[in-house]
Coordinates of C-alpha atoms in Angstrom, one line a residue:
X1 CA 71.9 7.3 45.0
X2 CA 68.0 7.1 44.4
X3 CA 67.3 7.5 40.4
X4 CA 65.7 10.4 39.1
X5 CA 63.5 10.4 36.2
X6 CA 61.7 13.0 33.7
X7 CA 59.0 13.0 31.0
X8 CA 60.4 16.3 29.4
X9 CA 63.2 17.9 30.5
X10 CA 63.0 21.5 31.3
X11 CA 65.0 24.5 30.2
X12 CA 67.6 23.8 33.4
X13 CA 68.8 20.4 31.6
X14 CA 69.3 22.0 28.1
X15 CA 72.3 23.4 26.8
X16 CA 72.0 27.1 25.8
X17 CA 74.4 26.6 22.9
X18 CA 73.7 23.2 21.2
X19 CA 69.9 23.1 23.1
X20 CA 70.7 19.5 23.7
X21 CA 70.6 17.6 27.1
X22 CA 74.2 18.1 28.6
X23 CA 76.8 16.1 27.7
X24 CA 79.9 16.7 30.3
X25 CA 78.2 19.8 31.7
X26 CA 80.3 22.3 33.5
X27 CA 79.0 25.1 35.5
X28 CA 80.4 28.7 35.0
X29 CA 81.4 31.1 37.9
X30 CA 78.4 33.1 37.0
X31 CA 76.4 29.6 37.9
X32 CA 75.3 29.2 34.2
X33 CA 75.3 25.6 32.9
X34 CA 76.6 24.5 29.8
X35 CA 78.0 21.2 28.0
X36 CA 81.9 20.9 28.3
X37 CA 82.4 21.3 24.5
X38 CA 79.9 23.7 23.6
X39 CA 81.3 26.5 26.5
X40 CA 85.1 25.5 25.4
X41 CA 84.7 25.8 21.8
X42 CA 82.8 29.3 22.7
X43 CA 85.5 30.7 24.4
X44 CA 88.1 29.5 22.1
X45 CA 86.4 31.6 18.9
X46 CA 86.4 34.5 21.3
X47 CA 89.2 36.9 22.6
X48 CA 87.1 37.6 26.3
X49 CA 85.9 34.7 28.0
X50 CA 82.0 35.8 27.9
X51 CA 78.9 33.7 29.2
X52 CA 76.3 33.4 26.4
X53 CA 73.4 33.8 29.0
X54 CA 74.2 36.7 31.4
X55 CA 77.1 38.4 29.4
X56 CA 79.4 38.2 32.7
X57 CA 83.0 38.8 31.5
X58 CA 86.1 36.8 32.6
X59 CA 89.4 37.7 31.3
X60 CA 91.0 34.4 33.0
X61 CA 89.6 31.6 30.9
X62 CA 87.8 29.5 34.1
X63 CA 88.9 26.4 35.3
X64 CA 85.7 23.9 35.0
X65 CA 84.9 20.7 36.5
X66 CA 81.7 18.2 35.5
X67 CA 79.0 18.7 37.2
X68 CA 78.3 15.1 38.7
X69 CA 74.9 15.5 39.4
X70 CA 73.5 17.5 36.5
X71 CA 75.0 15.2 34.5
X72 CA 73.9 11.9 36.2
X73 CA 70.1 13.5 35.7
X74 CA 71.1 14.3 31.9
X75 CA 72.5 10.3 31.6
X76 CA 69.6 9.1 32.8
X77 CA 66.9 11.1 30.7
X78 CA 69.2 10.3 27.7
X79 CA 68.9 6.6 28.1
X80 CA 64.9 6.3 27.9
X81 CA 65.3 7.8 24.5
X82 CA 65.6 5.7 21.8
X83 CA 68.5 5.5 19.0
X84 CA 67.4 6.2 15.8
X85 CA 66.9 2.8 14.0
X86 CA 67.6 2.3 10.2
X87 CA 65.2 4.0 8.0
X88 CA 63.7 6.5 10.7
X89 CA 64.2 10.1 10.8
X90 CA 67.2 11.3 12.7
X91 CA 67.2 14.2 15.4
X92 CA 69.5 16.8 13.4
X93 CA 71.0 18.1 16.5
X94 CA 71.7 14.7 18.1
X95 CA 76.0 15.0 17.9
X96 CA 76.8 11.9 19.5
X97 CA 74.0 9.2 19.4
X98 CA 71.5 10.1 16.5
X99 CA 68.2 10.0 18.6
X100 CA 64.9 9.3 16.6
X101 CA 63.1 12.3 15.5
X102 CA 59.8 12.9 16.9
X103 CA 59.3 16.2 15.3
X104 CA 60.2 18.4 11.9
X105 CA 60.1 22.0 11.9
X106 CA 58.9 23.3 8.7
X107 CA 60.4 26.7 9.7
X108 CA 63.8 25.2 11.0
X109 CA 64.0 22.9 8.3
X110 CA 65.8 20.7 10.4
X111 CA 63.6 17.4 12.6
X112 CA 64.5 16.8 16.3
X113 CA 63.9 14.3 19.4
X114 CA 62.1 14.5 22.3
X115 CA 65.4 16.1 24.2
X116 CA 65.7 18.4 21.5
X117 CA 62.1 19.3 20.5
X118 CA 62.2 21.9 24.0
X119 CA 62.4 24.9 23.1
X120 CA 59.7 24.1 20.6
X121 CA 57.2 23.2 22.8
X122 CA 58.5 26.1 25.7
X123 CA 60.0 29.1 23.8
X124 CA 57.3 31.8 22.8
X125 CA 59.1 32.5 19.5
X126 CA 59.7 28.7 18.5
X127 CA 56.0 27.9 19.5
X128 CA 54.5 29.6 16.4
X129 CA 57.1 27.1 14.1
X130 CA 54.9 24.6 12.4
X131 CA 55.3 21.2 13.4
X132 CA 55.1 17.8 11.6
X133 CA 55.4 14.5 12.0
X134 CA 59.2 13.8 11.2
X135 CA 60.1 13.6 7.8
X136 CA 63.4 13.3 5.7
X137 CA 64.2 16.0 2.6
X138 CA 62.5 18.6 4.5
X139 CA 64.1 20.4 1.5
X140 CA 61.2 19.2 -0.6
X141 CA 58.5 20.8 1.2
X142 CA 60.3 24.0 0.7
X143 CA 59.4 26.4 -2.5
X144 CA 62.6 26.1 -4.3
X145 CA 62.1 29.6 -5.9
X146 CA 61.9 31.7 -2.7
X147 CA 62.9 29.5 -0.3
X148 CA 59.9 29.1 2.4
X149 CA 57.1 26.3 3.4
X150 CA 54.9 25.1 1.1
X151 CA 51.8 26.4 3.0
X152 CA 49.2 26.7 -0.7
X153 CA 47.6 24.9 -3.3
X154 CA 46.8 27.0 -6.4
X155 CA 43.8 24.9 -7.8
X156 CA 44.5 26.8 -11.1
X157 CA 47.9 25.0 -11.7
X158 CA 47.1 21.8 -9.0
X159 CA 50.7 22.7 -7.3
X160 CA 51.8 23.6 -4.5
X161 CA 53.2 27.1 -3.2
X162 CA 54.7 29.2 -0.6
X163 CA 52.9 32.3 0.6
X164 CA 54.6 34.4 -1.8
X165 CA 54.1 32.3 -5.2
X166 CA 50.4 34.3 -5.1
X167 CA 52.1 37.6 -5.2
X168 CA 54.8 36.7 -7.7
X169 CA 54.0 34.0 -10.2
X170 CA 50.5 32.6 -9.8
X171 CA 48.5 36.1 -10.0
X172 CA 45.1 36.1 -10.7
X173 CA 44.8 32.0 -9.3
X174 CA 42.4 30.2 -7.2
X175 CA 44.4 29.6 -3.7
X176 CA 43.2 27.3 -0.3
X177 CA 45.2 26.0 2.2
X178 CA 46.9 22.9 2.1
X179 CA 45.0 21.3 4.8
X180 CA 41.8 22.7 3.1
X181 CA 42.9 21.0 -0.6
X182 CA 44.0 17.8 1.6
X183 CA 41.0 16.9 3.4
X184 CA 39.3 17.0 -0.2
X185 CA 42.2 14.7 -1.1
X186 CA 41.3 12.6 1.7
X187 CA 37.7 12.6 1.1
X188 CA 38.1 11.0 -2.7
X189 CA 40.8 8.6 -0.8
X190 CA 38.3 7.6 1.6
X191 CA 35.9 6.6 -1.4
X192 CA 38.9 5.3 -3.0
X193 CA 39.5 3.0 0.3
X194 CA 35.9 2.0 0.5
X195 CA 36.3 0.6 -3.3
X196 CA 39.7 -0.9 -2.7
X197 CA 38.4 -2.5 0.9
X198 CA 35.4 -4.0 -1.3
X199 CA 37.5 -5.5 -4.2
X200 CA 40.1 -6.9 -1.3
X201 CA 36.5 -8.4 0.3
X202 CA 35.2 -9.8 -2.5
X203 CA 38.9 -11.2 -3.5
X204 CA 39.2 -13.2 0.2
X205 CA 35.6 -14.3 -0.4
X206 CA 36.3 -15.5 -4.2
X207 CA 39.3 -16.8 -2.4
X208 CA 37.2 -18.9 0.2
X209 CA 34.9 -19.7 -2.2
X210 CA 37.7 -21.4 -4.4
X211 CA 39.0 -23.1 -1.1
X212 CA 36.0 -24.6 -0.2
X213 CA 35.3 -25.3 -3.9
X214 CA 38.6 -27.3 -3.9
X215 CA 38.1 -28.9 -0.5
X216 CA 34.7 -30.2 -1.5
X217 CA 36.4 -31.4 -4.9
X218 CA 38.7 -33.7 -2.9
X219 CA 36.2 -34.7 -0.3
X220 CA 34.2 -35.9 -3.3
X221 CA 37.1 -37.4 -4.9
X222 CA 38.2 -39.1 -1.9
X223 CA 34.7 -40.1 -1.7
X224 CA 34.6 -41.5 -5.3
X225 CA 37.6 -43.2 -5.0
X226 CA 36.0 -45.1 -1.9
X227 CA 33.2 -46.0 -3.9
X228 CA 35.4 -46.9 -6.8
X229 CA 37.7 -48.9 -4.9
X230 CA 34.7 -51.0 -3.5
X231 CA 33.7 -51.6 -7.6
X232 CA 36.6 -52.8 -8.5
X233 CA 37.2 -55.2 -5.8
X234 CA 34.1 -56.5 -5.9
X235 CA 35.0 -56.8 -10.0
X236 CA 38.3 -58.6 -9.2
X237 CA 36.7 -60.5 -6.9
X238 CA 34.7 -61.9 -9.4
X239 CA 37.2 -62.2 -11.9
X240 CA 39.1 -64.5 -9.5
X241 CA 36.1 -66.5 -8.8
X242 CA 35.0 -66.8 -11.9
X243 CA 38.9 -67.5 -12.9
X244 CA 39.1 -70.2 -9.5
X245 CA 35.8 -71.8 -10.9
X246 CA 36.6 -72.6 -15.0
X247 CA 40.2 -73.6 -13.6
X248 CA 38.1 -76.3 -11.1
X249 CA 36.0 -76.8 -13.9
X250 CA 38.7 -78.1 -16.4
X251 CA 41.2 -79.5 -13.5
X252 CA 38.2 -81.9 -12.7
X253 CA 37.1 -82.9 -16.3
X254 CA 41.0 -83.8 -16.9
X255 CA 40.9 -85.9 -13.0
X256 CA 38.1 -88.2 -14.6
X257 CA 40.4 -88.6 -18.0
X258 CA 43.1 -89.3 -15.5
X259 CA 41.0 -91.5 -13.3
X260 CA 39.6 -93.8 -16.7
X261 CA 43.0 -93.8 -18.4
X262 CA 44.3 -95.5 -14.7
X263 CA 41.6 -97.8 -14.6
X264 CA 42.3 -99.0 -18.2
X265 CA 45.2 -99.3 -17.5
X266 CA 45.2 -101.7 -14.2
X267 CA 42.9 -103.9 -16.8
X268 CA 46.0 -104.1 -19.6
X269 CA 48.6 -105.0 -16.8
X270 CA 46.6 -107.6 -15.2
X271 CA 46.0 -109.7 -19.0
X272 CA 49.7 -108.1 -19.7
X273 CA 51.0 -110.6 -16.5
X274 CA 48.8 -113.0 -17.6
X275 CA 49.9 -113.6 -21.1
X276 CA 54.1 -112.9 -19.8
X277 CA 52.9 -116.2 -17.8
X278 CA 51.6 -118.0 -20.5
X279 CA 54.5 -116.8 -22.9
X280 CA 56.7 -118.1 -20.2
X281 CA 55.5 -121.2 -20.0
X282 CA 55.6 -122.1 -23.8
X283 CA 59.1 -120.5 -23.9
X284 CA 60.2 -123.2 -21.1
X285 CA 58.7 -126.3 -23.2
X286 CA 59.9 -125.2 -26.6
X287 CA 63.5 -125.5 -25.1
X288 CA 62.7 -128.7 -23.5
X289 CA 64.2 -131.7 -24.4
X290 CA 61.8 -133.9 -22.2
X291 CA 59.5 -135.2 -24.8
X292 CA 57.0 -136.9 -22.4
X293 CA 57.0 -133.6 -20.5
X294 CA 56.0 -131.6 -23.3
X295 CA 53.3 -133.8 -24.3
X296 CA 52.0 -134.3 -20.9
X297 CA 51.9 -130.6 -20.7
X298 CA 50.8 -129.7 -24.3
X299 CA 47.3 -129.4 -23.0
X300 CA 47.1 -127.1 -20.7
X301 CA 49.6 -124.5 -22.7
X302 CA 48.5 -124.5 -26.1
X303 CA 45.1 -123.3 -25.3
X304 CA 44.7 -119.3 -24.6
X305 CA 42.0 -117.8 -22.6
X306 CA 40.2 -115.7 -24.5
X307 CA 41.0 -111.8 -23.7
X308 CA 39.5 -108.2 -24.3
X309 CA 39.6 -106.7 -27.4
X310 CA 41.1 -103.3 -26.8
X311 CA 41.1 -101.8 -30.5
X312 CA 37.9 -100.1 -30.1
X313 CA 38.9 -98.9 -26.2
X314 CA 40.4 -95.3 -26.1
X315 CA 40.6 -92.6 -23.6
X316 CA 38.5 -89.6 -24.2
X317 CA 41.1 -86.8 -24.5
X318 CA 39.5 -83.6 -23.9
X319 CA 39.7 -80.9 -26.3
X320 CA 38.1 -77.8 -24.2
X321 CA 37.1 -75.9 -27.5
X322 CA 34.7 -72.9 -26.4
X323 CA 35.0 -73.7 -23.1
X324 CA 37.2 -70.3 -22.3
X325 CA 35.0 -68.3 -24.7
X326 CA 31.8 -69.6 -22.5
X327 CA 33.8 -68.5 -19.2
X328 CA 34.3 -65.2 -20.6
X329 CA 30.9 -64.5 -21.4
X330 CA 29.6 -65.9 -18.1
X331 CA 32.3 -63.6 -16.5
X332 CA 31.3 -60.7 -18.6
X333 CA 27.8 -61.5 -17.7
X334 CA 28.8 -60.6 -14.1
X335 CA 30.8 -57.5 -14.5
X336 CA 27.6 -56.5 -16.5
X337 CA 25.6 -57.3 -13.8
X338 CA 27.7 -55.7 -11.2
X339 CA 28.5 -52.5 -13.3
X340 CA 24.5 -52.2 -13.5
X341 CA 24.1 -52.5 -9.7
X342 CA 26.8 -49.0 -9.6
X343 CA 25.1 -47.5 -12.1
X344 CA 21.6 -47.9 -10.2
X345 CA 23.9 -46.7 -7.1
X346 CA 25.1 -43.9 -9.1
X347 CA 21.6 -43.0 -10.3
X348 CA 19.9 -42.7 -6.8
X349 CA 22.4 -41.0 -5.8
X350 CA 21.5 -38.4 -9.1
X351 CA 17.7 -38.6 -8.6
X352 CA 17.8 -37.0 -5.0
X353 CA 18.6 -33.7 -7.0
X354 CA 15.2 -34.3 -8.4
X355 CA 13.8 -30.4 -9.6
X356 CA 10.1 -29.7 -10.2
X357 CA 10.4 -28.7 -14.1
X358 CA 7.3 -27.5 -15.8
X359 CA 7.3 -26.1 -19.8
X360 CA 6.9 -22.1 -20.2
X361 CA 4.3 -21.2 -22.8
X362 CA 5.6 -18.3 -23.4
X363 CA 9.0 -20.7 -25.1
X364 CA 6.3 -23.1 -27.1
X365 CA 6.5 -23.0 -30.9
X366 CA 3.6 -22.6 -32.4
X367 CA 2.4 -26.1 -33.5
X368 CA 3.0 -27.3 -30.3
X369 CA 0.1 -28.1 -27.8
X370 CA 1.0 -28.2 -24.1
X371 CA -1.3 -29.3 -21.0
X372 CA -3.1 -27.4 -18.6
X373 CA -0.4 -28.5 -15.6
X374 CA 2.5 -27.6 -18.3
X375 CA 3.7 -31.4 -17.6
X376 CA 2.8 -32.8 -21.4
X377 CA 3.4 -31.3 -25.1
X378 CA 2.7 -32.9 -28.4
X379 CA 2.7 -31.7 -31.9
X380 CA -0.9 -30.3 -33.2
X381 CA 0.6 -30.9 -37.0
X382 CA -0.6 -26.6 -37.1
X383 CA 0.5 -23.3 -36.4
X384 CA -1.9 -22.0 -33.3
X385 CA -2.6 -18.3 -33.2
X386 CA 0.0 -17.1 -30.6
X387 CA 1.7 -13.9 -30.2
X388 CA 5.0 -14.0 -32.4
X389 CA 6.7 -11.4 -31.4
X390 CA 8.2 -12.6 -28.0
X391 CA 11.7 -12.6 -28.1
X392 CA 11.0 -16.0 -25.6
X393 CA 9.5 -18.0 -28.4
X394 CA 10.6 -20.3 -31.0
X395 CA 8.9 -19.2 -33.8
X396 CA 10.3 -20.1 -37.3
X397 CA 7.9 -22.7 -40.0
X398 CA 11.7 -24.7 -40.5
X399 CA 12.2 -25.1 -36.9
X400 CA 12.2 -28.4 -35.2
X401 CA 9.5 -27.0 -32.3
X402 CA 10.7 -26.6 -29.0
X403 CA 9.9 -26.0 -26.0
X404 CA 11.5 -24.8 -22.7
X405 CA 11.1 -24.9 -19.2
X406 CA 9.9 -22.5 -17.1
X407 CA 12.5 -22.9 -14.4
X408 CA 16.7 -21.5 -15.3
X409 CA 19.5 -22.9 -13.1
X410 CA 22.8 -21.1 -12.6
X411 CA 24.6 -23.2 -10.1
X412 CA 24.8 -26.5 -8.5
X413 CA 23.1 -29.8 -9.4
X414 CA 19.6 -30.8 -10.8
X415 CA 18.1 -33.7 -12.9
X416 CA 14.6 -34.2 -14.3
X417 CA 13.1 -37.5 -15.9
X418 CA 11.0 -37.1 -19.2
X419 CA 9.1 -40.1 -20.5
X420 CA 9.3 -40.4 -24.1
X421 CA 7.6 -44.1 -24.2
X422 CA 5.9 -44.4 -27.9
X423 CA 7.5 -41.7 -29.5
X424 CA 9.4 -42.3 -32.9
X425 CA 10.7 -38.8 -32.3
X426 CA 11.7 -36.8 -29.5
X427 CA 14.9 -34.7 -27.8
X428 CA 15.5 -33.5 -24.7
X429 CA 18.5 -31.9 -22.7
X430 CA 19.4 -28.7 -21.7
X431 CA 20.1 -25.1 -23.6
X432 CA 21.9 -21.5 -22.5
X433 CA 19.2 -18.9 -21.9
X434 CA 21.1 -16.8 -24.6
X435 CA 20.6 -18.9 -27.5
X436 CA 18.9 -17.7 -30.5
X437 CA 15.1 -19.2 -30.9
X438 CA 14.2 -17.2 -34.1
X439 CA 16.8 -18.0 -37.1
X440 CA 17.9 -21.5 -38.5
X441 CA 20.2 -22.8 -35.6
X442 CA 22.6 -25.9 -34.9
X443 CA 21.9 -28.1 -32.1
X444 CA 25.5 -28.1 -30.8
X445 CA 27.1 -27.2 -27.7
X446 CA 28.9 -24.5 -29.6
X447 CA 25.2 -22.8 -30.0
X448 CA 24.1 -23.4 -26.3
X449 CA 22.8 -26.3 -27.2
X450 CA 23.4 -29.9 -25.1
X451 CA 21.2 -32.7 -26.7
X452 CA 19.7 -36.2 -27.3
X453 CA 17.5 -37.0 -29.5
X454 CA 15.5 -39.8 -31.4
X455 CA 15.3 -39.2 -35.0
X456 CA 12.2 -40.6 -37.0
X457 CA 15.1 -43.2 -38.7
X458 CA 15.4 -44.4 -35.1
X459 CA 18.8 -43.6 -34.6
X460 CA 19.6 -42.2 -31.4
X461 CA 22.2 -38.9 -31.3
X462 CA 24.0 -37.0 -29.2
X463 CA 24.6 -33.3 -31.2
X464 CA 27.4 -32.9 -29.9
X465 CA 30.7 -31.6 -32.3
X466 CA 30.1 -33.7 -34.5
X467 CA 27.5 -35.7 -33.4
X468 CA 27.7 -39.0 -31.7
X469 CA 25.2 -42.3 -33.1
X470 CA 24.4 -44.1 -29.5
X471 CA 24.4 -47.7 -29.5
X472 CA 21.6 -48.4 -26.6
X473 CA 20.6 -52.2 -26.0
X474 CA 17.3 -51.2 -25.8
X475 CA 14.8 -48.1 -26.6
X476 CA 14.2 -45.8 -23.5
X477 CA 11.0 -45.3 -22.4
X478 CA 11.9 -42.7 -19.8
X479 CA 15.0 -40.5 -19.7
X480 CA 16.7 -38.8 -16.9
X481 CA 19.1 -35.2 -17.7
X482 CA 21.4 -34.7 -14.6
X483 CA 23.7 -31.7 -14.7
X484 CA 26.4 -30.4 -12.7
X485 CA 26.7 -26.7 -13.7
X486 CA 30.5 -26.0 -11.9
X487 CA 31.3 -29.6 -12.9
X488 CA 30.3 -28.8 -16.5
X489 CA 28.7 -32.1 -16.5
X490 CA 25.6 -33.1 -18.6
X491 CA 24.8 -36.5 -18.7
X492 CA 21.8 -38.8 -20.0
X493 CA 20.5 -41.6 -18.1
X494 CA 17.9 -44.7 -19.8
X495 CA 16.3 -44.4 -16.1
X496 CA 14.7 -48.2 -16.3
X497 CA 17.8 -50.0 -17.5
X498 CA 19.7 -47.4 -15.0
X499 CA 22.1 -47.1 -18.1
X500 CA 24.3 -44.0 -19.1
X501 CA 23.2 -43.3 -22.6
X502 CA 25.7 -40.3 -22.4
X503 CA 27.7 -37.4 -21.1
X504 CA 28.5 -33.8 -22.5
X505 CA 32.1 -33.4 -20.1
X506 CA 34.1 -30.3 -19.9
X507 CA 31.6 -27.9 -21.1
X508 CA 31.8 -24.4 -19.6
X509 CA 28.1 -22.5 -18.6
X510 CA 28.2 -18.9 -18.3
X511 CA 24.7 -18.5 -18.2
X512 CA 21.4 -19.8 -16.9
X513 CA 20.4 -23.1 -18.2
X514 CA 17.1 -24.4 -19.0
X515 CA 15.2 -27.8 -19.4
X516 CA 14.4 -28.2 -23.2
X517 CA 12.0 -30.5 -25.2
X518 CA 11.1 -31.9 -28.5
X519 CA 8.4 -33.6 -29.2
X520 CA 9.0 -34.2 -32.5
X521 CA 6.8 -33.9 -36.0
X522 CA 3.2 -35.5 -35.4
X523 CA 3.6 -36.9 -38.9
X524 CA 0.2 -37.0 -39.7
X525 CA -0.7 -39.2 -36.4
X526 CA 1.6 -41.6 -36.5
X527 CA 3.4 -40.0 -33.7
X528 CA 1.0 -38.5 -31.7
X529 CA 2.2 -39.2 -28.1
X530 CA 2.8 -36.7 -25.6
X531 CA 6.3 -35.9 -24.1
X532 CA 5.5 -36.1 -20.7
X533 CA 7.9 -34.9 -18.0
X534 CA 7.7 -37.3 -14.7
X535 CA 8.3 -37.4 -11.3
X536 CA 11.1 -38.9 -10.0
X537 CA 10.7 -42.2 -8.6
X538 CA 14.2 -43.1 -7.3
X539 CA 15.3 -46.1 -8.1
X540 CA 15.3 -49.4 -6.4

């Protein structure tokens, strides 16, 4: 039989009674369709056998077989509906199979499936019902006091209401519709969305950002470790040479002790035969009884030929003293030499950061005199007329004068050189924009402040907390600053002996940084040499 199929089924496949599909349906002798149970429990509640449609009476209860084909087309509507999974609304007419709802009916308070949603869509009455999307506790959207649809929102009370809370208990208040009040609702949601969408945007970007940040960590880890493993195995290399060559060195020296000792001593054996010989001989004649014998041979024995006077000979036993202490230093000479050759790697890899810094004049102290390219400053040993009031400017009599550059750096990497050849005093480094250029201040990192200087006692400090004497090998003429802002990194470079002087690690920037310098006092002249920021020539 060919299969038969429907999109909604009409009034002819719904039970009157139940106004579900059919399930068993029997026809009536009036022709009247109706599921098995629903017409047999009917009758059974009533004395007179009475069709629920057309009111035809039958005082013999009928005998009523399944219609096969009605309810073949019922079966196979039935099955393209689906079964109400866990958690979704349930048709409340469904009596076998709970179908899923499609539909509640405010009115009804009851939600139905597609079967059962019919006479909703067909029925003139049922038509005016309102309709939602399927919902469990229909109860809730009911006005518990009189018992009909919330269909207001009194503004006065921000609730809502049935059509008869107005009339009975909120007299006097402001009323609107629900759908009024919620597309104002959904208006301040939609803003609401907007912020939330922009806070989840800027969370998966932050979220990139810190993914990146961490992938670029470990690429320039990985990267460091490269170039670190290529250090020290060029250092052990060394070390083994250098170990290979003393070990040569003292294994030879103790051959040619070897070598004279066995020389010396082929010469001892040889006069040792010589005089076992002779001892021999005198031994055999002193036992002799042949008197003739032993004077015929007296002679020739009693005289010894003369031999070498070994008391003064010795073998020269080697004592080595020093010799592991000058193997040391020869080895330490070429760790030195090879940890120079990283550090001048290191620094060209720093100076292609290189920024153009000039000073701000606007920063200056007031003794200070600066150059018409803003490249040089010097002490004037006296206060020039300048406008004090700038919240930009150091300006106090007690204040070591400073000046700043005109360029800030938030982010990322830079490094500027300063030449400070001739100067008995001078600082330079880098301070937070924040920091306070008026009042008596500490140079310490606490204060913004991240520093090396040259004091006129020419001790050379890092103001760090507390500060740090630097032992340099020799006076910088020109110094690099290098920083790493994420890294907090600051570090201090003696760019011609491509030394680290040293580092400020760990430090944590939350604002702008800028380039600072010190020229020091003038002293009357006797340091009257200009601070003089350079370009970079990278290193070779």
């Amino acid at each position: 039989m060919a299969t038969v199929s429907f999109e909604q089924p009409g009034d002819q496949f719904l039970c009157s009674i139940c106004l579900g599909i059919f399930t068993d349906p029997v026809s009536t002798p009036c022709g009247h369709n109706f599921c098995k149970a629903c017409i047999t429990r009917h009758w059974d509640s009533n004395v007179v056998c009475v069709c629920p449609l057309c009111k035809d009476t039958f005082y013999t209860k009928p005998e009523m077989k399944i219609n096969t084909l009605l309810s073949q087309m019922a079966s196979e509507f039935r099955s393209e509906e689906p079964a109400a999974k866990p958690g979704e609304v349930q048709c409340d007419v469904c009596t076998g199979t709970k179908l899923k709802a499609i539909k509640s009916c405010l009115r009804c308070e009851a939600s139905f499936c597609q079967t059962h949603l019919g006479p909703h869509l067909t029925a003139a009455p049922l038509k005016l019902h309102q309709l939602i999307h399927p919902v469990d506790s229909l109860e809730d959207r009911m006005c518990k006091k009189h018992k009909k649809p919330l269909e207001l929102f009194c503004k006065t009370d921000q609730t809502c209401v049935c059509s008869l809370c107005p009339v009975l208990d909120h007299k006097n208040h402001e009323f609107v519709p629900l759908k009024e009040e919620s597309e104002g609702k959904k208006a301040e949601l939609g803003k609401t969305q907007t912020e939330i969408q922009q806070k989840i945007q800027q969370i998966q970007l932050k979220f990139q950002e810190i993914k990146q940040s961490a992938k670029l960590s470990r690429e320039a880890a990985d990267r460091k470790k490269a170039d670190g493993g290529q250090v020290f195995t060029a250092l052990k290399q060394r070390v083994k040479k250098d170990q290979a060559d003393f070990t040569e060195t003292v294994e030879k020296q103790q051959r040619s002790t070897e070598k004279q000792a066995e020389d010396l001593t082929k010469e001892l054996q040889v006069e040792l035969s010589e005089l076992m010989e002779k001892n021999a001989e005198v031994e055999k004649l002193l036992l002799s009884e042949d008197h003739l014998h032993v004077l015929q041979s007296f002679s020739s024995v009693s005289t010894v030929s003369p031999t070498t006077d070994w008391t003064p000979v010795r073998v020269h036993q080697r004592s080595y003293d020093g010799w592991l202490e000058k193997a040391v230093a020869q080895l330490e000479g070429s760790i030195s030499k090879e940890v120079k050759k990283l550090l001048e790697v290191e620094l060209r890899k720093i100076q292609q950061f290189a920024v153009d810094v000039t000073l701000d004049p606007g920063s200056a102290h007031p003794t200070l005199i600066l150059s018409k390219d803003r490249k040089q400053v010097h002490d004037g040993d006296m206060r020039k007329k300048r406008p004090t009031d700038s919240p930009c400017r150091f300006n106090t009599m007690n204040q070591i004068p400073c000046a700043l550059g005109k360029q800030s750096f938030s982010s990322g990497k830079f490094y500027y050189e300063v030449q400070v050849k001739g100067k008995t005093e001078w600082g330079v480094g880098v301070v937070a924009e924040k920091i306070d250029r008026k009042g008596s201040f500490t140079l310490s990192p606490q204060r913004g402040f991240w520093t090396v200087w040259l004091w006129s006692d020419h001790r050379f400090l890092a103001l760090a907390s507390p500060p740090v004497v630097l032992s340099l090998k020799s006076k910088p003429e020109k110094v690099g600053v290098f920083v790493d802002y994420e890294e907090g990194l600051v570090s201090f470079y003696d760019v011609d002996a491509a030394a680290l002087m040293f580092s400020f690690t760990g430090c944590s920037f939350t604002h702008k940084l800028l380039p600072i310098f010190s020229p020091g006092l003038k002293h009357g002249g006797t340091d009257s040499a200009s601070l003089i920021i350079s370009a970079v020539t990278h290193t070779q």
